[in-house]
Coordinates of C-alpha atoms and ligand atoms in Angstrom, one line a residue:
X16 CA -0.1 -0.4 0.3
X17 CA 3.0 2.5 0.9
X18 CA 4.5 2.2 -2.3
X19 CA 1.9 1.7 -4.0
X20 CA 0.9 5.5 -2.8
X21 CA 3.7 6.6 -3.2
X22 CA 5.2 9.6 -5.8
X23 CA 1.9 10.3 -7.3
X24 CA -0.6 9.9 -5.2
X25 CA 0.8 12.6 -2.6
X26 CA 0.5 15.2 -5.6
X27 CA -1.6 18.5 -4.7
X28 CA -4.7 19.1 -7.0
X29 CA -3.9 21.7 -9.6
X30 CA -4.0 24.8 -9.5
X31 CA -6.5 25.1 -11.6
X32 CA -8.5 23.7 -9.4
X33 CA -10.7 25.8 -7.4
X34 CA -10.1 26.2 -4.0
X35 CA -11.2 27.7 -1.2
X36 CA -8.6 28.9 1.8
X37 CA -8.6 25.9 4.3
X38 CA -10.4 27.3 7.6
X39 CA -9.1 27.1 11.1
X40 CA -10.9 26.4 13.9
X41 CA -11.4 25.9 18.3
X42 CA -13.1 24.0 19.8
X43 CA -15.0 25.9 22.3
X44 CA -15.0 23.4 25.3
X45 CA -15.1 25.3 28.4
X46 CA -18.8 24.2 30.4
X47 CA -20.5 27.4 30.9
X48 CA -22.6 29.1 27.7
X49 CA -20.6 32.3 29.1
X50 CA -17.5 30.7 29.1
X51 CA -18.0 29.5 26.3
X52 CA -18.7 32.8 24.6
X53 CA -15.6 34.0 25.9
X54 CA -13.8 31.3 24.3
X55 CA -14.6 32.0 21.2
X56 CA -14.3 36.3 21.7
X57 CA -10.3 35.4 22.8
X58 CA -10.1 32.0 19.6
X59 CA -11.1 35.8 16.9
X60 CA -8.7 37.2 18.5
X61 CA -6.2 35.1 18.0
X62 CA -7.3 34.5 14.3
X63 CA -9.5 31.3 14.4
X64 CA -11.8 31.4 11.1
X65 CA -14.8 29.0 12.9
X66 CA -15.8 27.9 16.8
X67 CA -16.5 25.0 17.4
X68 CA -19.3 24.8 20.1
X69 CA -18.8 21.6 22.1
X70 CA -22.2 21.3 23.5
X71 CA -21.6 17.4 25.3
X72 CA -19.3 19.6 27.0
X73 CA -21.6 22.4 28.9
X74 CA -23.2 21.0 32.5
X75 CA -26.3 20.9 32.9
X76 CA -27.0 22.5 28.9
X77 CA -30.1 23.2 28.6
X78 CA -31.2 24.4 24.9
X79 CA -33.4 27.5 25.0
X80 CA -31.5 29.2 27.4
X81 CA -28.4 28.2 26.5
X82 CA -28.2 28.0 23.1
X83 CA -29.1 32.2 22.7
X84 CA -26.1 33.2 24.8
X85 CA -23.7 31.4 22.3
X86 CA -26.1 31.8 19.3
X87 CA -27.4 34.7 18.9
X88 CA -26.7 38.4 18.8
X89 CA -23.6 39.7 16.4
X90 CA -20.8 37.0 17.0
X91 CA -17.5 36.9 16.1
X92 CA -16.6 33.6 14.6
X93 CA -19.4 31.7 12.4
X94 CA -19.9 28.5 14.6
X95 CA -19.3 24.6 14.5
X96 CA -21.8 23.2 16.3
X97 CA -21.3 19.9 17.7
X98 CA -23.4 17.4 19.8
X99 CA -20.5 14.8 20.6
X100 CA -21.7 11.3 22.1
X101 CA -20.2 10.1 24.8
X102 CA -18.5 6.9 25.9
X103 CA -22.3 5.6 27.0
X104 CA -23.8 6.0 23.8
X105 CA -20.7 4.9 22.2
X106 CA -20.6 2.0 23.7
X107 CA -24.2 1.1 23.3
X108 CA -24.2 1.8 19.7
X109 CA -20.3 0.4 19.4
X110 CA -16.8 1.6 18.2
X111 CA -18.3 5.2 15.5
X112 CA -21.4 3.7 15.7
X113 CA -19.4 0.6 13.1
X114 CA -20.6 2.6 10.5
X115 CA -16.4 1.3 9.8
X116 CA -16.0 -2.1 8.9
X117 CA -12.1 -1.8 10.4
X118 CA -13.5 -0.2 13.7
X119 CA -13.7 -2.2 16.8
X120 CA -16.9 -2.9 17.5
X121 CA -18.5 -3.1 20.9
X122 CA -15.7 -4.6 23.1
X123 CA -14.6 -4.6 25.9
X124 CA -11.1 -4.0 24.6
X125 CA -12.9 -1.1 22.6
X126 CA -14.6 0.7 25.4
X127 CA -11.9 -0.3 27.9
X128 CA -9.9 1.9 25.4
X129 CA -12.4 4.4 24.8
X130 CA -10.7 8.2 27.0
X131 CA -13.3 10.4 27.5
X132 CA -12.0 13.0 26.5
X133 CA -11.5 12.7 23.2
X134 CA -14.9 12.0 22.4
X135 CA -17.8 13.2 23.1
X136 CA -19.9 13.5 27.0
X137 CA -23.7 13.1 25.7
X138 CA -25.0 10.1 26.9
X139 CA -28.8 10.7 26.4
X140 CA -30.8 9.7 23.6
X141 CA -31.4 11.4 20.0
X142 CA -33.8 12.6 20.0
X143 CA -33.0 16.0 23.2
X144 CA -29.9 16.2 21.0
X145 CA -31.6 16.4 17.4
X146 CA -33.7 19.7 19.1
X147 CA -30.5 21.2 20.2
X148 CA -28.6 20.9 17.0
X149 CA -32.3 21.3 15.5
X150 CA -32.4 25.2 17.6
X151 CA -28.6 26.3 16.9
X152 CA -29.6 25.7 13.3
X153 CA -32.9 28.2 13.1
X154 CA -30.8 30.0 16.4
X155 CA -28.2 31.1 13.0
X156 CA -25.0 28.8 13.5
X157 CA -23.2 28.4 10.6
X158 CA -22.6 24.0 10.7
X159 CA -24.0 21.6 12.2
X160 CA -21.7 18.5 12.6
X161 CA -23.3 15.2 13.0
X162 CA -22.5 11.2 13.3
X163 CA -22.4 9.6 9.9
X164 CA -24.2 6.9 11.8
X165 CA -27.7 9.2 12.4
X166 CA -27.7 11.7 9.5
X167 CA -29.8 9.7 7.4
X168 CA -32.1 9.7 10.6
X169 CA -31.2 13.7 11.1
X170 CA -31.2 14.4 7.5
X171 CA -35.3 12.8 7.8
X172 CA -36.2 14.7 11.3
X173 CA -34.5 18.1 8.8
X174 CA -35.9 17.6 5.4
X175 CA -36.4 21.0 4.2
X176 CA -36.1 23.2 7.1
X177 CA -32.2 23.5 7.5
X178 CA -31.4 27.0 6.5
X179 CA -29.9 27.6 3.0
X180 CA -26.5 29.6 5.3
X181 CA -25.9 26.6 7.7
X182 CA -24.0 23.9 6.2
X183 CA -23.7 20.0 7.7
X184 CA -20.9 18.6 8.2
X185 CA -21.0 14.5 8.7
X186 CA -18.6 12.6 10.5
X187 CA -17.0 9.3 10.8
X188 CA -14.7 8.8 13.3
X189 CA -12.2 6.1 14.2
X190 CA -9.6 5.3 17.2
X191 CA -8.4 2.5 15.9
X192 CA -6.7 3.0 12.9
X193 CA -7.0 4.3 9.6
X194 CA -8.5 2.6 7.1
X195 CA -7.3 1.5 3.2
X196 CA -7.4 4.2 0.5
X197 CA -10.4 2.5 -0.8
X198 CA -11.9 1.9 1.7
X199 CA -11.4 6.1 2.7
X200 CA -13.7 6.2 -1.1
X201 CA -16.2 4.2 0.3
X202 CA -16.3 6.0 3.9
X203 CA -16.9 9.6 1.7
X204 CA -19.0 7.7 -1.0
X205 CA -21.7 6.9 1.8
X206 CA -21.1 10.2 3.5
X207 CA -21.7 11.7 0.8
X208 CA -25.0 10.0 -0.1
X209 CA -26.5 10.7 3.1
X210 CA -26.2 14.5 1.8
X211 CA -23.7 16.4 3.4
X212 CA -22.8 20.3 2.7
X213 CA -19.2 18.4 4.0
X214 CA -17.4 15.4 4.7
X215 CA -16.0 14.6 8.1
X216 CA -13.3 11.5 8.7
X217 CA -11.1 11.1 11.3
X218 CA -8.6 8.3 11.4
X219 CA -6.1 7.3 14.3
X220 CA -2.8 6.4 12.9
X221 CA -0.5 3.9 13.9
X222 CA 2.1 4.9 12.1
X223 CA 2.9 8.3 10.2
X224 CA 2.4 6.9 6.8
X225 CA -1.3 6.5 7.5
X226 CA -0.9 9.8 7.2
X227 CA -0.6 9.6 3.6
X228 CA -3.5 7.7 3.5
X229 CA -5.6 11.0 4.1
X230 CA -4.3 13.4 1.8
X231 CA -4.6 10.9 -1.1
X232 CA -8.3 11.4 -0.2
X233 CA -8.4 15.4 0.5
X234 CA -6.5 14.7 -3.1
X235 CA -9.3 12.9 -4.6
X236 CA -12.2 14.7 -2.9
X237 CA -10.4 18.4 -3.9
X238 CA -10.3 17.1 -7.6
X239 CA -13.5 16.1 -7.9
X240 CA -15.2 19.7 -5.4
X241 CA -15.8 17.7 -2.7
X242 CA -15.5 19.5 0.2
X243 CA -13.9 17.7 3.3
X244 CA -12.4 17.1 6.1
X245 CA -9.5 14.3 6.9
X246 CA -7.7 14.4 10.2
X247 CA -5.7 12.5 11.9
X248 CA -5.4 11.8 15.0
X249 CA -2.7 11.1 17.6
X250 CA 1.3 11.8 17.7
X251 CA 1.4 10.3 14.6
X252 CA -0.6 11.8 12.7
X253 CA 0.0 15.4 13.3
X254 CA 1.6 16.5 10.2
X255 CA -2.2 16.2 8.6
X256 CA -3.3 18.8 11.3
X257 CA -0.8 21.0 9.8
X258 CA -0.6 20.5 5.8
X259 CA -4.3 20.3 5.0
X260 CA -3.9 23.1 3.3
X261 CA -1.1 21.8 0.9
X262 CA -3.9 18.9 -0.2
X263 CA -6.4 21.0 -0.1
X264 CA -8.9 19.5 3.8
X265 CA -11.0 22.2 4.6
X266 CA -10.6 23.2 7.7
X267 CA -8.2 21.9 9.8
X268 CA -8.0 22.4 14.1
X269 CA -6.3 24.3 17.1
X270 CA -7.1 24.7 20.9
X271 CA -6.8 27.8 22.2
X272 CA -4.3 26.6 24.2
X273 CA -2.8 22.7 25.8
X274 CA -4.3 21.6 27.7
X275 CA -7.6 22.4 25.7
X276 CA -8.1 20.2 22.8
X277 CA -10.4 17.5 21.7
X278 CA -8.2 14.9 19.7
X279 CA -5.6 13.6 20.4
X280 CA -2.6 16.1 19.4
X281 CA -4.3 19.4 18.2
X282 CA -1.4 22.0 17.8
X283 CA -2.5 25.5 19.2
X284 CA -3.7 28.2 16.6
X285 CA -1.0 30.1 17.5
X286 CA 1.3 27.3 16.6
X287 CA -0.4 26.9 13.4
X288 CA -0.9 30.6 12.2
X289 CA 2.5 31.6 13.9
X290 CA 4.9 28.6 14.3
X291 CA 3.7 26.9 11.4
X292 CA 2.7 30.0 8.6
X293 CA -0.6 27.6 7.9
X294 CA -1.5 30.7 6.1
X295 CA 1.1 30.6 4.0
X296 CA 0.3 26.6 3.3
X297 CA -1.1 25.8 -0.3
X298 CA -0.4 23.1 -2.3
X299 CA 3.1 24.7 -3.9
X300 CA 4.5 24.9 -0.4
X301 CA 7.5 22.5 -0.4
X302 CA 7.6 19.7 2.8
X303 CA 10.4 20.3 5.1
X304 CA 10.8 18.1 8.8
X305 CA 12.4 16.3 11.4
X306 CA 11.9 13.3 12.1
X307 CA 12.9 11.2 15.2
X308 CA 11.5 9.0 17.9
X309 CA 10.4 10.7 19.9
X310 CA 10.6 14.4 18.2
X311 CA 7.2 16.7 19.8
X312 CA 10.5 18.7 21.9
X313 CA 12.1 19.5 18.7
X314 CA 12.4 23.4 18.7
X315 CA 13.5 23.1 15.5
X316 CA 10.2 24.0 13.6
X317 CA 10.0 26.8 15.0
X318 CA 14.3 28.0 13.5
X319 CA 13.4 26.6 10.3
X320 CA 9.6 28.2 9.8
X321 CA 10.8 31.3 10.6
X322 CA 13.8 31.4 8.6
X323 CA 11.9 29.6 5.8
X324 CA 9.4 32.2 6.3
X325 CA 12.5 35.2 6.4
X326 CA 13.5 34.7 3.0
X327 CA 10.5 34.4 1.6
X328 CA 10.7 30.6 0.8
X329 CA 7.7 29.0 0.1
X330 CA 8.3 26.0 2.3
X331 CA 7.1 24.4 5.6
X332 CA 8.9 22.7 8.1
X333 CA 6.8 20.2 10.6
X334 CA 8.2 16.7 12.5
X335 CA 6.9 13.4 11.9
X336 CA 7.1 11.0 14.2
X337 CA 8.7 7.7 12.8
X338 CA 8.9 4.7 13.4
X339 CA 10.6 3.5 10.3
X340 CA 12.4 5.4 8.1
X341 CA 12.3 3.1 5.0
X342 CA 8.9 3.1 5.0
X343 CA 8.3 6.6 5.3
X344 CA 10.9 7.8 3.1
X345 CA 9.2 5.1 0.7
X346 CA 5.2 6.7 1.2
X347 CA 6.5 10.5 0.9
X348 CA 8.8 10.2 -2.1
X349 CA 7.0 13.4 -3.7
X350 CA 8.6 15.5 -4.9
X351 CA 7.0 18.1 -2.6
X352 CA 8.8 16.2 1.1
X353 CA 11.5 17.7 -0.2
X354 CA 13.9 17.0 2.6
X355 CA 14.2 16.4 6.0
X356 CA 16.6 16.7 8.9
X357 CA 16.8 13.4 10.8
X358 CA 17.6 12.9 14.8
X359 CA 17.5 10.3 17.2
X360 CA 17.1 7.5 16.3
X361 CA 17.5 7.2 12.9
X362 CA 20.6 9.0 11.6
X363 CA 22.5 6.1 11.4
X364 CA 19.9 3.6 9.6
X365 CA 19.8 7.3 7.3
X366 CA 23.0 6.3 5.8
X367 CA 21.7 3.0 4.2
X368 CA 18.5 5.0 2.7
X369 CA 19.7 7.7 1.0
X370 CA 20.9 7.0 -2.6
X371 CA 24.1 8.9 -2.8
X372 CA 25.7 10.0 0.7
X373 CA 28.8 12.7 1.3
X374 CA 32.2 11.4 2.4
X375 CA 32.1 12.9 5.2
X376 CA 29.5 11.6 6.7
X377 CA 29.6 7.9 5.0
X378 CA 33.2 8.1 7.7
X379 CA 31.3 8.8 10.4
X380 CA 28.8 6.5 10.0
X381 CA 25.3 9.2 10.2
X382 CA 23.3 11.2 7.9
X383 CA 21.7 14.5 9.4
X384 CA 20.2 15.6 6.6
X385 CA 18.7 14.6 4.1
X386 CA 17.4 16.2 0.2
X387 CA 15.6 15.0 -2.2
X388 CA 16.8 16.1 -5.6
X389 CA 15.1 16.5 -8.8
X390 CA 15.4 13.3 -10.3
X391 CA 14.3 11.9 -7.7
X392 CA 17.5 10.4 -5.6
X393 CA 18.1 11.0 -1.3
X394 CA 21.4 12.4 -1.1
X395 CA 22.9 12.6 2.8
X396 CA 24.7 14.8 4.6
X397 CA 26.1 15.7 8.3
X398 CA 26.0 19.5 9.6
X399 CA 26.6 18.1 13.3
X400 CA 30.2 17.3 12.5
X401 CA 31.3 21.1 11.2
X402 CA 28.3 23.0 13.1
X403 CA 30.3 21.2 16.2
X404 CA 33.9 21.5 15.3
X405 CA 33.9 25.0 14.0
X406 CA 31.8 26.5 17.6
X407 CA 34.8 24.9 19.7
X408 CA 37.2 26.5 17.5
X409 CA 35.5 29.7 17.3
X410 CA 35.3 29.5 20.9
X411 CA 39.1 29.3 21.4
X412 CA 39.7 31.7 19.3
X413 CA 37.8 33.9 20.9
X414 CA 39.5 33.9 23.9
X415 CA 43.4 33.1 22.2
X416 CA 43.6 35.3 18.8
X417 CA 46.0 33.8 16.7
X418 CA 47.0 35.4 13.0
X419 CA 47.5 31.8 12.3
X420 CA 45.2 30.1 9.3
X421 CA 45.8 26.6 11.3
X422 CA 43.0 24.6 13.3
X423 CA 43.7 25.3 16.9
X424 CA 42.3 21.5 17.8
X425 CA 45.4 20.7 16.0
X426 CA 47.5 18.5 18.3
X427 CA 45.1 19.0 21.0
X428 CA 44.2 16.0 23.3
X429 CA 40.3 16.1 22.6
X430 CA 37.9 13.7 24.6
X431 CA 34.8 12.9 23.9
X432 CA 32.4 11.4 26.0
X433 CA 29.9 9.0 24.4
X434 CA 30.1 7.2 21.3
X435 CA 27.1 8.3 19.1
X436 CA 25.9 10.2 16.6
X437 CA 27.2 13.0 18.2
X438 CA 30.3 11.6 19.3
X439 CA 30.7 10.4 16.0
X440 CA 30.7 13.8 14.5
X441 CA 32.3 15.5 16.8
X442 CA 35.5 12.2 17.5
X443 CA 35.4 12.3 13.3
X444 CA 36.6 16.3 13.2
X445 CA 38.4 16.9 15.1
X446 CA 40.4 14.4 14.0
X447 CA 39.6 15.6 10.5
X448 CA 41.4 18.8 12.7
X449 CA 44.7 17.4 13.9
X450 CA 43.6 16.7 17.2
X451 CA 44.9 13.5 19.0
X452 CA 41.3 11.6 19.6
X453 CA 40.0 10.2 22.6
X454 CA 37.4 7.9 22.8
X455 CA 35.4 8.2 26.7
X456 CA 31.6 6.7 27.0
X457 CA 29.4 4.4 29.3
X458 CA 28.9 1.0 26.2
X459 CA 33.0 0.5 26.9
X460 CA 32.3 -1.8 23.2
X461 CA 31.1 1.2 21.6
X462 CA 33.7 3.5 22.5
X463 CA 36.3 0.8 21.3
X464 CA 34.6 0.6 17.8
X465 CA 34.8 4.4 17.1
X466 CA 38.0 4.6 18.7
X467 CA 38.6 1.5 15.6
X468 CA 37.4 3.5 12.9
X469 CA 39.1 6.4 13.7
X470 CA 42.5 5.2 15.4
X471 CA 41.4 6.5 19.1
X472 CA 42.3 5.1 22.0
X473 CA 39.3 4.5 24.2
X474 CA 38.5 5.1 27.5
X475 CA 35.6 4.1 29.9
X476 CA 33.6 6.4 32.0
X477 CA 35.4 6.0 35.4
X478 CA 38.4 5.6 33.1
X479 CA 38.2 8.7 32.8
X480 CA 37.2 10.2 36.3
X481 CA 41.2 10.1 36.8
X482 CA 42.6 10.9 32.9
X483 CA 45.0 13.5 33.3
X484 CA 47.8 13.0 30.9
X485 CA 48.6 16.4 30.0
X486 CA 47.6 20.4 30.4
X487 CA 45.3 21.8 28.1
X488 CA 42.9 18.9 27.3
X489 CA 39.5 19.2 25.3
X490 CA 36.9 18.2 26.6
X491 CA 33.7 17.4 24.7
X492 CA 30.3 16.0 26.2
X493 CA 28.1 14.2 23.8
X494 CA 26.0 12.2 25.7
X495 CA 22.2 13.4 26.9
X496 CA 23.8 13.5 30.9
X497 CA 22.5 17.2 31.8
X498 CA 20.0 17.2 29.2
X499 CA 16.7 18.9 30.6
X500 CA 14.9 17.4 33.2
X501 CA 17.8 15.6 34.6
X502 CA 20.3 19.3 34.6
X503 CA 21.2 18.4 37.8
X504 CA 23.4 15.5 36.5
X505 CA 26.8 15.9 34.2
X506 CA 29.2 13.4 33.2
X507 CA 32.3 13.8 34.7
X508 CA 32.9 15.2 38.3
X509 CA 34.2 19.6 38.9
X510 CA 37.3 17.7 40.0
X511 CA 38.4 15.9 36.9
X512 CA 37.1 19.1 35.6
X513 CA 39.8 20.5 36.6
X514 CA 42.7 18.3 34.1
X515 CA 40.9 20.2 30.6
X516 CA 41.3 23.8 29.5
X517 CA 38.3 23.7 26.7
X518 CA 34.8 22.0 28.0
X519 CA 32.1 21.5 24.6
X520 CA 28.6 19.9 25.8
X521 CA 26.1 19.2 22.5
X522 CA 23.7 19.6 25.0
X523 CA 21.6 22.3 24.3
X524 CA 18.5 22.2 27.0
X525 CA 19.2 24.2 29.3
X526 CA 22.2 26.0 27.8
X527 CA 24.0 26.0 30.7
X528 CA 24.4 22.7 31.5
X529 CA 25.9 21.6 34.8
X530 CA 28.5 20.7 33.5
X531 CA 29.1 24.2 31.2
X532 CA 28.5 25.9 35.2
X533 CA 31.4 23.8 36.9
X534 CA 34.0 24.1 33.6
X535 CA 33.0 28.1 34.2
X536 CA 33.9 27.8 37.8
X537 CA 37.3 25.8 37.0
X538 CA 38.2 28.3 34.9
X539 CA 37.9 26.4 31.3
X540 CA 37.1 28.2 27.5
X541 CA 33.5 26.3 27.4
X542 CA 31.2 26.3 24.6
X543 CA 27.5 25.7 24.2
X544 CA 25.5 23.0 22.5
X545 CA 23.1 26.2 21.7
X546 CA 25.8 27.2 19.0
X547 CA 26.4 23.8 17.7
X548 CA 23.0 23.7 16.7
X549 CA 22.1 26.6 15.8
X550 CA 25.3 26.3 12.7
X551 CA 23.9 22.4 11.9
X552 CA 21.1 24.5 11.6
X553 CA 22.4 27.0 9.0
X554 CA 24.0 24.4 6.9
X555 CA 20.8 22.0 7.1
X556 CA 19.1 25.7 5.7
X557 CA 21.5 26.0 3.1
X558 CA 21.2 22.1 2.2
X559 CA 17.5 23.0 1.8
X560 CA 17.0 26.2 0.5
X561 CA 19.9 26.6 -1.8
X562 CA 20.4 30.3 -0.5
X563 CA 23.2 31.4 2.7
X564 CA 21.4 31.3 6.3
X565 CA 19.7 34.2 7.0
X566 CA 22.7 34.1 10.6
X567 CA 21.2 36.6 12.8
X568 CA 18.3 35.8 12.4
X569 CA 18.3 32.0 13.2
X570 CA 21.2 33.2 16.5
X571 CA 18.5 35.7 17.6
X572 CA 15.1 33.4 17.6
X573 CA 17.0 30.6 19.2
X574 CA 18.2 33.0 22.0
X575 CA 15.4 34.1 22.6
X576 CA 12.6 31.4 21.9
X577 CA 14.5 28.1 21.9
Ligands
NAP8 P1 22.8 9.2 20.5 O1 23.3 8.1 19.2 O2 21.3 8.3 21.0 O3 23.8 7.8 21.5 C1 24.5 8.6 22.6 C2 25.4 8.1 23.6 O4 25.3 9.4 24.6 C3 25.9 6.8 23.6 O5 26.7 6.9 22.9 C4 25.3 6.7 24.7 O6 26.6 5.4 25.5 C5 25.6 8.0 25.4 N1 24.2 7.9 27.1 C6 23.2 7.7 26.7 N2 22.9 8.3 28.2 C7 23.5 8.0 28.9 C8 23.9 8.0 30.2 N3 22.8 8.1 30.8 N4 25.1 7.5 30.9 C9 26.4 7.4 30.2 N5 26.2 7.5 28.7 C10 24.9 7.8 28.7 O7 23.1 9.9 20.4 P2 22.9 11.6 19.6 O8 22.4 11.9 18.5 O9 24.8 11.1 19.6 O10 22.4 12.7 20.7 C11 24.0 12.8 21.3 C12 23.5 14.3 22.6 O11 24.0 14.9 22.0 C13 21.9 14.5 22.5 O12 21.6 15.7 24.0 C14 21.9 15.4 22.1 O13 20.1 16.3 22.3 C15 22.5 16.2 21.9 N6 22.6 16.7 19.9 C16 22.9 17.7 20.1 C17 22.9 19.1 18.4 C18 23.6 19.9 19.4 O14 23.2 21.0 17.6 N7 23.2 20.8 19.6 C19 23.2 17.5 17.6 C20 23.0 16.5 17.8 C21 22.4 16.0 19.7 P3 25.6 3.9 25.3 O15 26.8 4.0 23.4 O16 26.8 3.1 26.0 O17 24.4 3.6 25.0

């Protein structure tokens, strides 16, 4: 399936196809009508196009009393009214009403895994629910959402009574998986047959490649001029929420703030607008992103999206939560998925997945940047290496200016702690600059392996504590020790740090790690991992865009926002 839908299927519809801008909708989920109205006002102030009024969230909801508060009079935003079933109603009807053949039926497993906050909270009969939705229509709601399972019944009820201005969204939710493209196509047809104005399908990603099937359906619907909201829930489906404008999605959801999600992994409206520049995303927008697992913590989207925007480059940069790199690259093989950053744990697999690998990245055995060339071939690079080594060189030069062009690392004893992707990049880079490299690692066999590769002795971490063969040594930590939240940890005691003249820490959250603080107290020159982060990102930007990186802007963004 993945291969079958690759390149051609993920090409967005031609610009000639008429398309409206993807709407940004904020779910209003407060418990009281006035608070919900305040959420709508806040959503308008943040730049939303629509507010979803989740009637099932209102405590003691009385339609004739509460709906006028929400719908009558001038409103800051068009309203999408939803009155969603809750767990009890679901367990009576089955998982998503049993409308999808691949959906879990009413099994114990299904009920047990139903997370209440994800779904609706209404637990009564359909009739009062339908009456509330009809009243919302009369009061001028611009959109009403009804589940596919009961759509025919609702249609009969509203026959001839639905105001012209109200659009009916018929929705299907699958909290278990994302069906095949064929099944999704059949589902669209089934929803259209109810007379829906807008089709809504929300599925669940078990892998990020599932989202490609949803994009394929969006493209198909766009070509047929069928308005569709197609979203894939949970972290692995996150890209569906950001990239839907590229593929023609009618609407996407963004929360008012973190913690107010109405479905798993919804971004905030502020992030959609300000981080992902969603208003600028269209069919021609190139997609870049960071491939990792985990990846949600990465600050790279903040940095690259703002840098792209600053030079007018039509591209978006998203987090890709990837389990299997080869499958991901095969599935998202269209030219529009133009380049990737790679982080833990995929840097080594990336060497094998690229058609061509820069000789330095191949020697290091780690790729942190992948570019798709115009002929579709994937080329791998390593910008960690240049970023880290140049940061350390400049850190030393700043305090010990010299006239020579020789690297200040030449001839120095350079101790690398760690033998993973960053460790390899640092060890290789220092060796290239003429340093005498030593590797120390928790797993001694890995230290030996890297040592053998580049011709360097290996030490255990215990041996490192008393290692002091000469003055003026340089230390580079490339493990995650000391990284947030474990900010009180450090890879080497303060006593042992006294042997070093220069200390670099690849960890950059926090900027001032305990290692760097203690090294500075011992009188060493310290170089922050933030400097490496900025420089490796600038290298990636240049590979992605072919333009010089906006140096001071990227530096400012990192210092201000990361
Ligand atoms: P990696 O390939 O997974 O390697 C991790 C290394 O850290 C391994 O050598 C591992 O030792 C060691 N390690 C992990 N936890 C340890 C612990 N509790 N005690 C002792 N050793 C431990 O990861 P990576 O890609 O090299 O990244 C490593 C760090 O560098 C991360 O913090 C990452 O954020 C940072 N980094 C920063 C930048 C930047 O731009 N500043 C760029 C890349 C990476 P074993 O072999 O024993 O498992």
